[in-house]
Structures are given as structure tokens and as C-alpha cells.
One Martini backbone bead per residue (centre of mass of N, CA, C, O) as a GRO file, in nm:
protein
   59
    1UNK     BB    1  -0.014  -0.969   3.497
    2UNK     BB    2  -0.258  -0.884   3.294
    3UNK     BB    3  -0.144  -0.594   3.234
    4UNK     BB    4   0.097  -0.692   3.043
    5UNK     BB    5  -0.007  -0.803   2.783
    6UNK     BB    6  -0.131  -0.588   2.631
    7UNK     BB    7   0.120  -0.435   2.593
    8UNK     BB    8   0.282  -0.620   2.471
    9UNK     BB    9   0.103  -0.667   2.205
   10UNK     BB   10   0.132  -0.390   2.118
   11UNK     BB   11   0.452  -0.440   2.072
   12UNK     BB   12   0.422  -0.629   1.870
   13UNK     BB   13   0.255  -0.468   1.605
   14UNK     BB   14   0.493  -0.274   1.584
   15UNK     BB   15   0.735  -0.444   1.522
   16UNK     BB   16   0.587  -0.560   1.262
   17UNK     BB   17   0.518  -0.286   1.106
   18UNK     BB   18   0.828  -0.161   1.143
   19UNK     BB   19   0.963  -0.416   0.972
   20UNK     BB   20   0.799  -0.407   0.744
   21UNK     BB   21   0.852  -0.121   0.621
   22UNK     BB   22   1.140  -0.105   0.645
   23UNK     BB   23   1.181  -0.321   0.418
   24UNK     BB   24   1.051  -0.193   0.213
   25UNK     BB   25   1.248   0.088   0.195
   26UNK     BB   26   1.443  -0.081   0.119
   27UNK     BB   27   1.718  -0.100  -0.163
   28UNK     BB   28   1.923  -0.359  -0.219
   29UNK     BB   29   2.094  -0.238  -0.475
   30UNK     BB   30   2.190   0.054  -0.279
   31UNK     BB   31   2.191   0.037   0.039
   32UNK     BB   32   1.936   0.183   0.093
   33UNK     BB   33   1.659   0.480   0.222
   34UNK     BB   34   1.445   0.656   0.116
   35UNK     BB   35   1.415   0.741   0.413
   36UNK     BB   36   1.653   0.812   0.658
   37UNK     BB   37   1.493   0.968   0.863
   38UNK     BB   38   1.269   0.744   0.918
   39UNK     BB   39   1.423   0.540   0.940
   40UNK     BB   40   1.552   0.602   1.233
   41UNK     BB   41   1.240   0.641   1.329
   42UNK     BB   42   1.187   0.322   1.345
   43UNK     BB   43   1.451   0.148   1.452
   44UNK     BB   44   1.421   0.253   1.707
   45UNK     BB   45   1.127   0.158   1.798
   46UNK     BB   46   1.189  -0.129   1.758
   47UNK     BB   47   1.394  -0.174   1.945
   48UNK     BB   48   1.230  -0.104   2.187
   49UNK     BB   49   1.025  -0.305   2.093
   50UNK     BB   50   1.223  -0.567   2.137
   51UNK     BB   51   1.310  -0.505   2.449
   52UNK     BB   52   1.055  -0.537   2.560
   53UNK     BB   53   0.964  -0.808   2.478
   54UNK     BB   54   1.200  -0.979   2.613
   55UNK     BB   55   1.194  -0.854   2.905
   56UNK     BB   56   0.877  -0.947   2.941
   57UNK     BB   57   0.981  -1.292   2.889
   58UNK     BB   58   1.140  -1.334   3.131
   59UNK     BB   59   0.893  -1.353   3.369
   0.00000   0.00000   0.00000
């Protein structure tokens, strides 16, 4: 149980420097991503990294 804390903060960490990331990128006025390819790759990863939050909060 000691194993798994450090690892979900990692997982927090990511997913909040790669939410603000997100939000910078995006255009409100045009709703487009700056880097669309970059951002494929940032959502993916967040999304990972929400659904691992998520799992290991349930136990």
C-alpha cells in the first residue's frame, strides 16, 4: 500500500501540468489547438493519467 501512494502523486502531477498545458494550447475563439498533433499526444496521456487517479482511489 506505502508502494502505490507515490506513484498516483506522480500521476497527479502529470495530469495537472498537462490540463494547464491543454488549456494554454487551446483557442477559445477559434476552438482549435494550437499543435494538434501535440495535443493528440497530451490528451491521450491525461486521460491515462485521469483513469489511473480515478482506479487506484477506489481501493
Amino acid at each position: 500500500m506505502e508502494n502505490k501512494k507515490p506513484i498516483t502523486f506522480v500521476f497527479w502531477i502529470i495530469a495537472i501540468i498537462l490540463g494547464v498545458v491543454l488549456f494554454k494550447q487551446f483557442d477559445f475563439q477559434s476552438l482549435k489547438f494550437e499543435n494538434p498533433a501535440l495535443a493528440v499526444i497530451y490528451i491521450v496521456v491525461f486521460v491515462f493519467s485521469v483513469y489511473y487517479i480515478i482506479r487506484n482511489s477506489k481501493k
